[in-house]
Structures are given as C-alpha cells and as structure tokens.
Amino acid sequence: MSGRRIFARPARLAAIAPYVWMVLFFLVPFGFVLKISLSQTAIAQPPYEPVFDLTAGWEALRAAFAALSLDNFRLLASDDIYVFAYVRSLTVAVTATALLLLVGYPIAYGMARLPTRWQAVAMVLVIVPFWTSFLIRIYAWINILQHDGLLNQILLALHLVSQPVVWLSTDSAMYIGIVYSYLPFMILPLYATLAKMEPVLEEAASDLGAPPWQVFWLVTFPLSLPGVGAGVLLCFIPIVGEFVIPDLLAGSNSLMIGQTLWLEFFTNKDWPVASAAAIVLLVVLLVPLLLYERLQRRQLEQGR
Amino acid sequence: MTDELPRTDVTADTVGAGALPAAGEPLLRIEGVAKTFGTFRAVNGVSLDIMAGEFFALLGPSGCGKTTLLRMLAGFEAPDEGRILLGGKDIAQALPHERPINMMFQNYALFPHLTVRDNIAFGLKRARLARADIATRVAEMVALVKLEGLEKRKPDQLSGGQRQRVALARALARRPQLLLLDEPLAALDKKLRESTQGELMELQRRLGMTFIIVTHDQEEAMTMASRIGVMRDGKLAQVASPRELYEAPRSRWIAEFVGDINLFDGESKLRDGHRLVIGTRDAGALVVDEPREPVGAGKFAVAIRPEKVKLSRRGPVSEAGHETAINRLDGVIADICYLGGTTTYKVKLDAGGTVQASVANSARLDVNAYSVNQHVVAWFTPDDCVVLPS
C-alpha cells in the first residue's frame, strides 16, 4: 500500500509538468500580449499605456483597466494593409503547403519502400540540412538564385533560357525557399505513416483488380491521411507566420503578416497594434489546430 | 502482353467457376518456372499441372519456395524463367490486376479503412459491375461465409475468425478461375482451424472452384487437399495424393517430413522372389517387399510408420506359412508417451537401435498397456515397409 503511494507522487508530478509548462510559457506571455493589444501606443518606456502598477493602489488599477480598449482591433479591420497581409499569408501558406505535399509525398513514399538499412540513410539525408543554420541556408539560396547564380548558370548552359532569369525578389524564389526549408516537416510524418503501412495491403488491392493509380487513391493515400494531416499542419501553421523567407527572397510589394508585425514592432514602434495583429493571427490559426485535434482524437478512437 | 487474358467471370448471376479449359487440359500449367533473389534461387525449375476443380496444397518447410511460387501465380513476382499458362495463355508477365486469379492473404490483408461490405465489394467495383449487381453479390458472399449483420463493421471490430471469413468472401467475390490461399488458417486457434478446414473443403466442392493452398502444416494439407506438392529447396520433391505421400514417400527426406517414421539404414543382402532382405545395423535383417521401381544392390533405408509397428509380449501369433515373412524385433520399452487416442512406445531393440510404435488406445482400461523396461516384441509385415534410396 505505502509502496504504491511512493510511486504515485512522481507520476502525478509528471502528469502536471506539461500544464505548468503551458501556463508559464504560453498562457502568461499570451496574457501580456493580449493586455498590450488592448493598450494605446505612447512615447514612453514601455511604449504603451496604461501600465499596470500593482503598488499604485486599487483605484489606479481600476483606472488602468478602464483605459483598455478594442481600438487596435478596429484599426486592423478598417485598414486594408492588414487585411491584405492576412489574405496574402493564408494564400502563400496554402500554396506552399500544397507544393510541399506534392514534393514531399513521393519522397516519403520512396523512403518507406526502401530496404530497411537504406531507410536510415535516407532519414539522415532529410535531417542533415538542419545541421547548418537556417539563415545561412537561406543566404545560400540567395546566392544560387541571384542574377549570375548557380541556377541561371545551369539554365544557360543547358540552353533552356537565353537570358538570365530574374529569380530574387519574386514569389517563385519565396516558394523555393519555403518548400526547401519546410520539406523535412512534411516528409517525416508522411514517412512515419507510410512506413507503418503494410505493403501487402497494396498487393491485396492490385490482386482485386485495381490498376496502380487506383491502388494509390483507394488504399495508400486514404491510409496515409494521418501523416498528411500532421505534415500539412506542421507546415501550414508556421508558414502563415513566416517572416525570414519572404523578407529575404520575396519582393517587397506585398507583405505577409509576419513582416507586417515586424514593421509595427520595430519600425513603427507600435506595440499595441502589433500585439493585436498577433492575437488575430493566433485566432486564425486556432481553426486548423482544432480541426487537427479532432482528427487525431477520431483516429485514437478508431485505433482502439 | 497483347494476348487477351481470360477475364474474371464477374457478370454471371450464380456463383460458379470461370471459363473452364478444354477437356483433359489442365487449368494451370507451370512450366520450368524459376525465380532468383540476388544469389538465392527461391524457386528452381518447377513444373506442375493443376486441373480445374482441384484442391491442391503446396507443402514445405519455411524457405522452400512455396510462397514465392504462389506469389508468381498471383503476379506479385515475375518468374526469371519458365511459363505459367492459365487456360492455355501465358500469364507469367501479366500484372496482378490483369489476372483472373484472386488470393486470400496470410493475416488477411483486409483494408482497415473500409467496412466489411466495402472490403468485399472492392474487387467488384474494380470490375465496373453495376451498383445493384455489386449489392447482390456482396449479400451473396456475406451469406456464403455467414457474416450477416456485420456488414458495417470495420476489420478491427471483428474477431480473428470473422476477419478470416471476410478475407475469404473478398477473394471469392470476383469468382476467380483460381483461388490462392496463403496459410489461410495459420492465425486461427486449433479448434477454429479444424472447423474452418471442413468449411473450406465444403465450399470448394460446392463452388467447383480450383484452390491452391500454401501451408507448412502437413496435417492441414493432408486433411484438405486432393493432391499435395511437397517443396524443398525451390523444387517439387513429390506430387501425390495425401495417402500416396504418406504411404509411399519417394525419398528419405519426404518420409521424415511427412509424419513420424522409423528409419533403418542398411544394405541389400539377398532377393527372395518379390522380397528383399536388407541387413540393417540397428535392427538386424529385415524382410521387405521389393519396391515398384526395382532397386539394384547398394545402400537403402527401410522406413516403417510407427502405427504399423505392432507390439506384443510373446511375438506374433504364428500363422502357417507367414512366420518367415514377419519382421520380429526383440527389445524393452524405453519410453512411453500417452497422447490420448494413441500411445507411442519407444522400444530399445536388442539389436542396438530403437523403434517407435504407435498403439491405438482402443480400450479405456489399460489392461494391455506396457510399462517401462518390459520385454516386448515389435513386429511388422514386409508390405508395411518402404525401401528408400539412402
């Protein structure tokens, strides 16, 4: 009896740990951002007001609360620049995720069908780029994509183009950068589900008269949907808020929400509007997250 | 492949076999088929004819090539050499979905994301049957394997026996000319396996279909199949009826692989009409019938099944004229193994060797049972022995 109690306590602590983590590193910062988004910008330190001062007494605190307003959110809704930034972010994320799925699925499928000892090698090859700093890899792409860069040299040498193509500061360059950077996040979950799938199921489908494309659409793809869901969300959510890649590779004529946030925070020093934009982004991303949550729960229930 | 393949008969209204080959022609002819993986020759020149309506078993230890041969029939592997003729047409290089052959997989390979109904209908939909026909056929199959009421379940909501039935119904739904069964009962427990064996045989007879089953379980092969092909090291070691395989094995290896057997190595000593006398090291001189294919002088093994070895306390009751023809081995009981229906006695022979005798426990009370260290006579007749090249 007492022996069980000794073991029960650490187990309970371990169960609480993720919640403590969530409260400390997500909920509390979220509270700060939410509060700032309801404040007004000010030329002060910090650059917004009101500031909650717990030592100033009850009346001052009530006054500070009363000063909070939804003005920043109204501004976001009324100014096209923000709406465009959100729409552009979502468009880029949807397009890039679709491209990632198209590129990542065949790679993951090929990996899952390799002989076991080669699968480990392929896995290392997918992960190896992470050993180099992300920024350096993006700068490497700038190098490859510039006017006299490697890509144009190859295209010219193969006589595919007669003039160097302008790649930098275009959406193409941005999509190349995004697909390149996020590919492992698409491949790994896809690979995990495809490797788990028994190849005999594909044989059974083909035995029952399904030509190869039907085997894929009726058996392989439906059974890999959990991996597709995980890969799509792992890519889609961070791409919506992506800042570095569009900033370095895309043109400056249309901004994604991440770039807009950066401008508000660091150039305009408008913390409240930037916070409001961040809150709206979070709410927008909550939708696919909840969808994914439900998908996973349904699979867990099915798995039983 | 420009030749048109024999199509699966998916439009007929009643369950029945597909188009049959011309009378006297085999449904399936395997000609010198070989398959090599790397340096391993998995199937090494197999030739075999299978007639329509047969229940044929491919039996062998693991790694003997039986599964590879079956996979070549299904189309999952292409043979490196040889031809596979189905109804006279070479299908060796045809893809699996082009063959009027279906397979019931080991562990069933049911589609986990589809219901029982959709699993069974999968092959019918691929054949572009009308919606109503599919529904009729699925209902027919569900009734055939007694799965009524479970149509909307997913495979993970079924028991092992039910899953086995879905797999069978799914493979039968297209009415293949040939049904391949890869260890179909291996995942079932013993009781269920035995009853399912009976059901499979009954189904095969009723549908008049041709079944090829792959198994490593010789009892299963003996029970169900009308003919058995024993495979070893990629080759067919013997193709025979269950009875012939058991009573007239062609080699020492087959004799030992199928059932239990006593083997005595020796040399032919003299010939007495249609009888041979073989001198053995472990059991002295044994009188045996001359095998059908005459053997010359040299080394032989005398094989005798344990249930054909009789035991008695004083030796066989002498019948006039027969005494000389009976092999009589004196010894003591060394070990007793009671198996319920039978008891196996291990007899240590005075000549040096041991012989196993399997005795039916035909009486409930053990008045006739022997005990360890008891002196007994083990005896058997010359025609119960098989002479095998050593």
XYZ file of C-alpha atoms in Angstrom:
694
model
C 0.000 0.000 0.000
C 2.641 2.506 1.110
C 4.855 1.362 -1.757
C 2.200 2.438 -4.222
C 1.972 5.865 -2.667
C 5.720 6.376 -3.049
C 5.428 5.774 -6.767
C 2.199 7.683 -7.179
C 3.667 11.078 -6.278
C 6.322 11.414 -9.022
C 3.810 10.057 -11.503
C 1.361 12.776 -10.555
C 4.082 15.414 -10.810
C 4.982 14.173 -14.269
C 1.345 14.486 -15.320
C 1.240 18.102 -14.099
C 4.516 19.124 -15.759
C 3.098 19.816 -19.249
C 0.391 22.035 -17.751
C 2.959 24.002 -15.757
C 4.944 24.412 -18.960
C 1.886 25.582 -20.887
C 0.912 28.114 -18.217
C 4.426 29.518 -17.820
C 5.478 29.682 -21.456
C 2.222 30.068 -23.317
C -0.656 31.374 -21.213
C 1.298 34.021 -19.247
C 3.033 35.522 -22.331
C -0.298 35.347 -24.157
C -1.832 37.363 -21.296
C 0.891 40.004 -21.697
C 0.348 40.265 -25.453
C -3.417 40.400 -25.013
C -3.082 43.207 -22.499
C -0.727 45.178 -24.763
C -3.101 44.727 -27.700
C -5.789 46.483 -25.654
C -3.492 49.393 -24.734
C -2.639 52.640 -26.535
C 0.700 53.442 -28.026
C 2.757 56.036 -26.133
C 6.141 57.686 -26.339
C 7.395 56.165 -23.141
C 9.202 53.186 -21.713
C 7.461 50.716 -22.257
C 5.957 52.281 -25.420
C 2.300 51.864 -24.440
C -0.169 52.881 -21.736
C -1.798 52.212 -19.392
C 0.787 50.301 -17.377
C -0.468 48.158 -14.528
C 1.321 49.183 -11.376
C 0.414 46.869 -8.514
C 1.965 49.245 -5.983
C -0.174 52.222 -7.034
C -3.246 51.035 -5.202
C -6.701 49.804 -6.075
C -8.096 52.993 -7.662
C -5.170 53.363 -10.064
C -5.533 49.730 -11.117
C -9.245 50.224 -11.839
C -8.460 53.289 -13.907
C -5.874 51.310 -15.863
C -8.436 48.605 -16.605
C -10.952 51.198 -17.730
C -8.369 52.630 -20.150
C -8.147 49.338 -22.093
C -9.963 49.383 -25.441
C -10.515 47.436 -28.636
C -9.308 50.358 -30.802
C -6.358 48.416 -32.214
C -8.603 45.605 -33.431
C -10.907 48.149 -35.075
C -7.859 49.609 -36.811
C -6.831 46.148 -38.078
C -10.274 45.608 -39.565
C -10.506 49.052 -41.152
C -7.054 49.275 -42.720
C -6.636 47.293 -45.962
C -2.950 46.777 -45.359
C -3.609 44.339 -42.529
C -6.430 42.508 -44.276
C -4.216 42.111 -47.345
C -1.359 40.855 -45.198
C -3.608 38.189 -43.646
C -5.020 37.150 -47.017
C -1.551 37.034 -48.538
C -0.210 34.976 -45.620
C -3.007 32.451 -45.945
C -2.636 32.281 -49.746
C 1.108 31.755 -49.502
C 0.660 29.149 -46.769
C -1.998 27.220 -48.714
C 0.038 27.283 -51.944
C 3.303 26.399 -50.238
C 1.679 23.571 -48.248
C 0.146 22.135 -51.414
C 3.572 22.303 -53.112
C 5.178 20.675 -50.072
C 2.654 17.837 -50.190
C 3.279 17.321 -53.908
C 7.052 17.270 -53.437
C 7.155 15.545 -50.049
C 4.737 12.663 -50.673
C 6.743 10.917 -53.408
C 9.940 11.338 -51.370
C 8.322 9.937 -48.221
C 6.768 7.080 -50.190
C 10.083 6.253 -51.817
C 11.795 6.284 -48.430
C 9.192 3.998 -46.868
C 9.668 1.455 -49.655
C 13.470 1.407 -49.448
C 15.208 -1.609 -47.904
C 15.323 -1.066 -44.129
C 19.027 -0.250 -43.905
C 18.694 2.413 -46.621
C 15.732 3.991 -44.841
C 18.015 5.115 -42.013
C 20.408 6.659 -44.548
C 17.557 8.472 -46.295
C 16.307 9.723 -42.931
C 19.738 11.196 -42.133
C 19.829 12.849 -45.575
C 16.477 14.502 -44.871
C 17.607 15.763 -41.465
C 21.196 16.710 -42.347
C 20.389 20.278 -43.589
C 19.338 21.117 -40.010
C 22.978 20.915 -39.007
C 23.551 24.205 -40.829
C 21.991 27.398 -39.554
C 18.670 28.207 -41.156
C 19.745 31.753 -42.040
C 22.911 30.544 -43.742
C 20.867 28.136 -45.848
C 18.543 30.947 -46.928
C 21.537 33.135 -47.816
C 22.883 30.198 -49.813
C 19.641 30.251 -51.770
C 20.099 33.979 -52.441
C 23.469 33.040 -53.860
C 22.015 30.289 -56.019
C 19.104 32.401 -57.258
C 20.908 35.672 -57.983
C 21.478 37.074 -61.483
C 24.743 35.179 -62.135
C 23.964 32.460 -59.606
C 24.210 28.715 -59.968
C 20.624 28.213 -61.151
C 20.906 30.716 -64.001
C 24.317 29.344 -64.980
C 22.859 25.850 -65.260
C 19.818 27.046 -67.188
C 22.042 28.976 -69.589
C 24.462 26.091 -70.012
C 21.572 23.755 -70.846
C 20.222 26.358 -73.306
C 16.883 26.287 -71.538
C 16.930 30.096 -71.378
C 18.828 32.647 -73.445
C 18.799 35.415 -70.826
C 19.383 35.065 -67.079
C 16.027 34.774 -65.317
C 15.180 37.151 -62.506
C 14.565 34.897 -59.515
C 15.360 37.002 -56.481
C 12.573 39.179 -55.067
C 9.901 37.071 -56.732
C 7.242 34.771 -55.350
C 8.982 31.853 -57.097
C 12.095 32.433 -55.028
C 9.988 32.640 -51.878
C 8.186 29.377 -52.660
C 11.501 27.675 -53.430
C 12.813 28.856 -50.075
C 9.698 27.823 -48.146
C 9.402 24.390 -49.784
C 13.096 23.765 -49.227
C 13.009 24.811 -45.581
C 9.826 23.024 -44.557
C 10.265 19.838 -46.566
C 11.508 17.720 -43.629
C 8.409 18.687 -41.613
C 6.258 17.337 -44.428
C 8.355 14.258 -45.171
C 8.854 12.927 -41.654
C 5.202 12.490 -40.568
C 4.303 11.162 -44.034
C 7.186 8.712 -43.885
C 6.163 7.586 -40.405
C 2.636 6.612 -41.519
C 3.724 5.151 -44.866
C 6.449 3.038 -43.269
C 3.903 1.650 -40.799
C 1.514 0.682 -43.591
C 1.776 -2.934 -44.681
C 2.763 -3.212 -48.375
C 0.587 -6.338 -48.516
C -2.490 -4.059 -48.483
C -1.376 -2.608 -51.800
C -0.837 -6.111 -53.114
C -4.332 -7.068 -51.997
C -5.800 -4.092 -53.854
C -3.927 -4.944 -57.008
C -4.920 -8.604 -56.647
C -8.556 -7.480 -56.549
C -8.216 -5.769 -59.907
C -7.038 -2.262 -59.065
C -4.511 -0.757 -61.502
C -1.615 1.115 -59.842
C -3.285 4.540 -59.737
C -6.366 3.072 -58.053
C -4.177 1.198 -55.586
C -2.741 4.577 -54.643
C -6.020 6.509 -54.446
C -8.127 3.830 -52.819
C -5.648 2.298 -50.387
C -2.284 4.044 -49.997
C -3.499 7.627 -49.829
C -6.505 7.102 -47.509
C -4.333 5.097 -45.131
C -1.677 7.823 -45.101
C -4.169 10.596 -44.216
C -2.996 10.842 -40.586
C 0.507 11.614 -41.879
C -0.888 14.037 -44.473
C -2.811 15.857 -41.716
C 0.199 16.084 -39.431
C 2.532 17.186 -42.234
C 0.096 19.789 -43.576
C -0.406 21.382 -40.160
C 3.265 21.207 -39.219
C 3.971 23.217 -42.372
C 0.867 25.385 -42.739
C 0.846 26.942 -39.275
C 4.439 28.221 -39.172
C 4.325 29.280 -42.847
C 1.383 31.615 -42.140
C 3.571 33.498 -39.672
C 6.778 33.096 -41.700
C 8.971 36.205 -41.659
C 12.545 35.464 -42.706
C 11.980 33.671 -46.020
C 9.556 36.191 -47.589
C 11.671 39.041 -46.248
C 14.858 37.743 -47.867
C 13.587 36.080 -51.022
C 10.258 37.694 -51.985
C 9.667 41.155 -53.398
C 8.625 43.991 -51.117
C 5.382 44.881 -52.934
C 3.148 42.677 -50.797
C 3.862 41.730 -47.236
C 2.942 38.674 -45.214
C 1.569 39.151 -41.731
C 4.907 38.223 -40.140
C 6.613 41.082 -41.993
C 3.793 43.462 -41.054
C 4.209 42.501 -37.418
C 7.933 43.152 -37.639
C 7.313 46.593 -39.181
C 4.824 47.569 -36.478
C 7.070 46.401 -33.663
C 10.482 47.586 -34.786
C 9.925 50.324 -37.338
C 6.708 51.974 -36.158
C 7.299 51.030 -32.512
C 3.553 50.455 -32.303
C 3.476 47.551 -29.862
C -0.294 47.624 -29.263
C -1.233 47.304 -32.962
C 1.438 44.632 -33.472
C 0.067 42.728 -30.472
C -3.444 42.970 -31.810
C -2.252 41.625 -35.165
C -0.542 38.743 -33.376
C -3.727 37.917 -31.428
C -5.795 37.843 -34.632
C -3.200 35.590 -36.259
C -3.427 33.212 -33.296
C -7.214 33.064 -33.562
C -6.981 32.404 -37.315
C -4.533 29.540 -36.716
C -6.681 28.089 -33.947
C -9.145 26.853 -36.564
C -6.802 24.357 -38.316
C -5.315 23.399 -34.946
C -8.716 22.446 -33.555
C -9.515 20.560 -36.756
C -6.288 18.601 -36.376
C -7.050 17.926 -32.722
C -10.424 16.456 -33.683
C -8.863 14.363 -36.448
C -6.344 12.903 -34.034
C -8.975 12.137 -31.418
C -11.077 10.329 -34.015
C -8.080 8.260 -35.046
C -7.315 7.373 -31.443
C -10.887 6.211 -31.037
C -10.658 4.159 -34.204
C -7.334 2.695 -33.187
C -8.825 1.112 -30.086
C 1.027 -8.567 -73.360
C -1.124 -8.306 -76.433
C -2.923 -11.609 -75.883
C -6.256 -11.074 -74.275
C -6.302 -12.656 -70.871
C -9.111 -14.867 -69.686
C -11.324 -12.416 -67.836
C -12.740 -12.941 -64.384
C -16.322 -14.056 -64.697
C -17.929 -11.231 -62.849
C -21.191 -10.947 -64.692
C -22.682 -14.393 -64.169
C -25.675 -14.441 -61.867
C -24.836 -17.520 -59.912
C -21.710 -18.450 -58.095
C -19.634 -20.772 -60.189
C -16.223 -21.379 -61.669
C -14.961 -19.253 -64.527
C -14.451 -20.430 -68.078
C -13.044 -23.933 -67.964
C -10.203 -25.134 -70.163
C -10.784 -27.741 -72.862
C -11.499 -31.223 -71.544
C -8.352 -33.029 -70.484
C -6.319 -29.832 -70.477
C -5.049 -28.546 -67.154
C -6.452 -25.245 -65.880
C -2.997 -24.179 -64.821
C 0.280 -25.329 -66.265
C 3.524 -24.295 -64.651
C 6.499 -24.959 -66.925
C 10.083 -24.819 -65.689
C 9.469 -21.764 -63.539
C 12.446 -20.316 -61.671
C 12.988 -17.219 -59.559
C 16.228 -15.904 -58.093
C 16.558 -13.214 -55.421
C 20.131 -11.940 -55.505
C 22.089 -15.162 -55.291
C 19.281 -17.161 -53.652
C 17.396 -19.410 -56.029
C 13.998 -19.384 -54.319
C 12.201 -21.414 -56.971
C 14.380 -23.676 -59.058
C 12.659 -25.150 -62.064
C 9.142 -26.134 -61.017
C 6.770 -27.805 -63.453
C 3.265 -28.698 -62.397
C -0.188 -29.203 -63.899
C -3.298 -28.358 -61.943
C -6.690 -29.497 -63.174
C -9.880 -27.465 -62.822
C -11.717 -28.238 -59.604
C -8.665 -29.477 -57.754
C -7.820 -28.619 -54.160
C -4.056 -28.543 -54.387
C -1.691 -27.970 -51.479
C 1.867 -26.696 -51.673
C 3.567 -28.056 -48.585
C 7.060 -27.455 -47.342
C 9.225 -26.039 -44.597
C 9.755 -22.279 -44.464
C 12.140 -21.056 -47.144
C 11.317 -23.912 -49.522
C 9.947 -21.546 -52.170
C 6.250 -22.342 -51.844
C 5.249 -18.762 -51.056
C 7.391 -17.406 -53.899
C 5.712 -19.835 -56.288
C 2.281 -18.697 -55.081
C 3.273 -15.052 -55.444
C 4.302 -15.737 -59.035
C 0.869 -17.228 -59.694
C -0.747 -14.093 -58.228
C 1.578 -11.839 -60.211
C 3.469 -10.187 -57.349
C 6.708 -11.673 -58.644
C 7.642 -12.323 -62.252
C 9.477 -15.592 -62.937
C 13.005 -15.337 -64.332
C 12.472 -18.474 -66.371
C 9.578 -20.613 -67.465
C 5.933 -20.127 -68.359
C 2.712 -20.011 -66.388
C -0.252 -20.972 -68.555
C -3.772 -20.331 -67.361
C -6.371 -21.843 -69.669
C -3.627 -22.092 -72.305
C -2.485 -18.447 -72.143
C 0.881 -17.416 -70.739
C 0.301 -15.063 -67.816
C 3.829 -15.146 -66.395
C 4.422 -11.440 -67.077
C 0.848 -10.186 -66.564
C 0.278 -7.750 -63.688
C -1.750 -8.908 -60.675
C -4.795 -6.798 -61.560
C -4.910 -8.324 -65.043
C -5.234 -11.921 -63.834
C -8.478 -13.815 -63.198
C -6.832 -15.139 -60.061
C -7.500 -13.984 -56.531
C -5.630 -14.550 -53.349
C -6.509 -14.906 -49.720
C -3.562 -13.453 -47.865
C -1.847 -14.681 -44.776
C -3.111 -12.394 -41.970
C -5.858 -11.498 -44.475
C -4.632 -8.007 -45.547
C -8.102 -6.527 -45.061
C -8.365 -2.804 -45.808
C -8.546 -1.254 -42.326
C -10.302 1.907 -43.542
C -13.148 0.056 -45.245
C -16.153 -1.740 -43.795
C -16.786 -5.448 -44.271
C -19.169 -4.603 -47.092
C -16.670 -2.314 -48.846
C -13.862 -4.814 -48.409
C -15.927 -7.482 -50.154
C -17.163 -5.042 -52.802
C -13.647 -3.721 -53.563
C -12.890 -6.220 -56.316
C -16.401 -5.965 -57.768
C -16.191 -2.188 -58.060
C -12.871 -2.539 -59.883
C -14.654 -4.799 -62.377
C -17.169 -1.965 -63.005
C -20.184 -4.022 -62.074
C -23.497 -2.216 -61.833
C -24.319 -0.909 -58.383
C -27.244 -3.291 -57.935
C -25.195 -6.288 -59.056
C -22.493 -5.395 -56.560
C -25.036 -5.216 -53.766
C -26.478 -8.598 -54.754
C -23.078 -10.228 -54.993
C -21.909 -8.797 -51.675
C -25.059 -10.068 -49.974
C -24.463 -13.466 -51.564
C -20.886 -13.559 -50.279
C -21.858 -12.362 -46.814
C -24.391 -15.191 -46.629
C -21.888 -17.693 -48.001
C -19.397 -17.043 -45.210
C -22.096 -16.397 -42.594
C -21.254 -12.787 -41.782
C -24.807 -11.422 -41.784
C -25.209 -8.372 -39.579
C -21.529 -7.460 -39.585
C -21.506 -5.649 -42.962
C -20.928 -2.209 -41.466
C -18.122 -3.206 -39.118
C -14.518 -2.256 -39.728
C -11.908 -5.036 -39.673
C -10.619 -4.021 -36.229
C -14.079 -4.611 -34.800
C -14.055 -8.267 -35.837
C -12.679 -11.416 -34.243
C -9.895 -13.391 -35.899
C -12.347 -15.940 -37.266
C -14.633 -13.250 -38.662
C -11.714 -11.483 -40.320
C -10.737 -14.765 -41.932
C -14.259 -15.038 -43.362
C -14.194 -11.502 -44.747
C -10.874 -12.268 -46.442
C -12.359 -15.403 -47.959
C -15.501 -13.614 -49.139
C -13.423 -10.788 -50.624
C -11.251 -13.245 -52.548
C -14.240 -15.279 -53.758
C -16.399 -12.310 -54.744
C -14.855 -11.923 -58.192
C -15.372 -15.630 -58.891
C -11.758 -16.184 -59.832
C -10.773 -19.114 -62.020
C -8.171 -19.897 -59.436
C -8.132 -19.070 -55.739
C -4.791 -18.906 -53.975
C -4.734 -19.311 -50.202
C -1.547 -18.339 -48.379
C -1.504 -20.037 -44.970
C -5.183 -19.137 -44.599
C -5.681 -20.771 -41.219
C -2.339 -20.072 -39.559
C -3.717 -17.223 -37.451
C -6.618 -19.233 -36.009
C -6.545 -21.334 -32.856
C -6.623 -25.108 -33.172
C -10.349 -25.754 -32.678
C -11.408 -22.989 -35.065
C -8.781 -24.100 -37.550
C -10.199 -27.606 -37.673
C -13.794 -26.492 -38.199
C -12.680 -23.943 -40.807
C -10.773 -26.639 -42.685
C -14.035 -28.521 -43.084
C -15.883 -25.396 -44.211
C -13.233 -24.535 -46.783
C -13.388 -28.035 -48.274
C -17.160 -27.953 -48.384
C -17.112 -24.522 -50.022
C -14.571 -25.603 -52.608
C -16.652 -28.648 -53.524
C -19.858 -26.647 -53.708
C -18.402 -23.865 -55.876
C -16.394 -26.286 -58.001
C -13.529 -23.824 -57.858
C -9.830 -24.565 -58.104
C -7.944 -23.873 -54.885
C -4.201 -23.773 -54.340
C -3.270 -23.550 -50.711
C 0.187 -22.906 -49.322
C 0.870 -24.336 -45.901
C 3.681 -25.576 -43.707
C 1.196 -27.633 -41.696
C 1.198 -31.151 -43.141
C -1.924 -32.192 -41.260
C -3.779 -29.260 -42.823
C -2.532 -30.208 -46.288
C -3.428 -33.883 -45.777
C -6.907 -33.057 -44.479
C -7.962 -30.618 -47.165
C -6.069 -31.244 -50.364
C -6.804 -33.823 -53.024
C -3.202 -33.535 -54.156
C -0.111 -32.290 -52.402
C 3.103 -30.921 -53.854
C 5.940 -31.135 -51.366
C 8.566 -28.479 -51.965
C 12.160 -28.468 -50.833
C 14.952 -26.039 -51.762
C 12.894 -24.496 -54.552
C 11.964 -27.784 -56.175
C 8.976 -30.078 -56.087
C 10.171 -33.141 -54.196
C 6.968 -35.131 -54.768
C 3.483 -34.520 -56.094
C 0.996 -37.101 -54.889
C -2.285 -37.737 -53.123
C -2.132 -37.464 -49.334
C -2.284 -41.244 -49.000
C 0.484 -41.876 -51.510
C 2.650 -39.208 -49.946
C 2.304 -40.840 -46.559
C 2.468 -44.491 -47.562
C 4.864 -44.251 -50.495
C 7.192 -41.319 -49.950
C 9.752 -41.011 -52.699
C 12.707 -40.024 -50.595
C 14.046 -40.288 -47.125
C 13.559 -36.540 -46.646
C 9.856 -36.694 -47.573
C 9.338 -39.750 -45.367
C 10.740 -37.824 -42.423
C 8.992 -34.541 -43.295
C 5.506 -36.034 -43.576
C 4.507 -37.689 -40.331
C 6.661 -39.773 -37.981
C 8.722 -42.650 -39.246
C 11.260 -45.271 -38.173
C 14.275 -45.459 -40.483
C 16.841 -48.250 -40.557
C 19.882 -47.855 -42.795
C 21.266 -50.970 -44.378
C 22.420 -52.874 -47.431
C 20.536 -55.258 -49.653
C 21.623 -58.814 -48.906
C 19.582 -61.184 -50.962
C 16.480 -61.409 -53.103
C 13.741 -63.921 -52.439
C 11.185 -63.728 -55.201
C 9.465 -60.368 -54.857
C 11.013 -59.884 -51.429
C 14.302 -58.328 -50.442
C 16.306 -58.993 -47.343
C 18.108 -55.919 -46.107
C 20.750 -56.119 -43.443
C 20.466 -53.183 -41.088
C 22.861 -52.068 -38.425
C 20.230 -51.193 -35.837
C 17.545 -53.831 -36.352
C 19.247 -56.815 -37.930
C 17.954 -58.363 -41.132
C 14.606 -57.043 -42.335
C 12.397 -58.604 -44.969
C 10.693 -56.063 -47.204
C 8.605 -56.044 -50.365
C 10.515 -55.114 -53.498
C 9.639 -51.515 -54.353
C 7.641 -50.809 -57.531
C 10.654 -49.323 -59.210
C 13.200 -52.133 -58.909
C 16.324 -51.262 -56.978
C 19.780 -52.648 -57.546
C 22.267 -53.542 -54.895
C 23.588 -50.867 -52.587
C 22.621 -48.834 -49.568
C 18.997 -48.446 -48.581
C 16.871 -47.234 -45.724
C 13.928 -49.281 -44.545
C 11.108 -46.998 -43.449
C 8.167 -48.043 -41.321
C 5.442 -45.823 -39.853
C 5.016 -46.125 -36.070
C 1.343 -47.158 -36.289
C 2.310 -50.118 -38.463
C 4.658 -51.465 -35.821
C 2.740 -53.863 -33.586
C 3.771 -54.773 -30.078
C 3.129 -57.993 -28.236
C 4.503 -59.774 -25.213
C 5.405 -63.046 -26.846
C 5.684 -62.245 -30.521
C 3.149 -62.527 -33.293
C 0.733 -65.413 -33.219
C 2.109 -67.753 -35.818
C 0.009 -68.389 -38.845
C 1.104 -71.200 -41.008
C 3.398 -70.089 -43.818
C 3.598 -66.492 -42.683
C 6.113 -66.811 -39.933
C 9.179 -66.306 -42.069
C 7.689 -63.245 -43.704
C 7.274 -61.353 -40.482
C 9.893 -58.989 -39.118
C 10.302 -59.645 -35.437
C 12.387 -57.347 -33.244
C 13.007 -58.057 -29.568
C 13.515 -55.221 -27.155
C 12.466 -53.421 -23.979
C 10.147 -50.465 -23.586
C 12.361 -47.383 -23.079
C 9.844 -44.549 -23.105
C 6.080 -44.120 -23.113
C 4.212 -41.124 -24.489
C 0.475 -41.129 -23.840
C -1.371 -38.960 -26.380
C -5.000 -39.752 -25.591
C -6.131 -41.539 -28.712
C -2.848 -43.318 -29.115
C 0.202 -44.149 -27.058
C 3.687 -44.010 -28.545
C 6.146 -46.516 -27.166
C 9.847 -46.175 -27.750
C 11.354 -49.675 -27.834
C 15.085 -50.186 -27.281
C 15.972 -53.077 -29.534
C 18.324 -55.853 -28.524
C 19.982 -55.326 -31.921
C 21.008 -51.832 -30.834
C 18.582 -49.357 -32.395
C 15.212 -48.065 -31.271
C 11.829 -48.347 -32.891
C 8.712 -46.276 -32.235
C 5.353 -47.985 -32.112
C 2.094 -46.096 -32.032
C -0.694 -48.132 -30.491
C -4.368 -47.141 -30.563
C -5.877 -46.947 -27.097
C -8.886 -48.958 -28.104
C -9.839 -49.870 -24.561
C -10.449 -47.414 -21.749
C -8.788 -49.559 -19.127
C -5.074 -50.035 -19.565
C -5.023 -53.807 -19.114
C -2.987 -54.172 -22.287
C -0.620 -51.273 -21.737
C 3.086 -51.909 -21.418
C 5.370 -50.484 -18.817
C 8.922 -49.189 -18.989
C 11.608 -51.896 -19.036
C 9.089 -54.537 -20.024
C 10.328 -57.022 -22.642
C 8.284 -56.808 -25.833
C 8.369 -57.975 -29.388
C 7.926 -55.313 -32.062
C 6.794 -56.787 -35.356
C 5.599 -55.746 -38.766
C 4.961 -57.254 -42.167
C 7.163 -56.775 -45.246
C 4.438 -54.893 -47.132
C 4.250 -52.254 -44.390
C 7.851 -51.269 -45.088
C 9.043 -48.780 -47.673
C 12.505 -49.103 -49.167
C 14.137 -45.749 -49.809
C 17.394 -44.897 -51.527
C 19.781 -43.904 -48.781
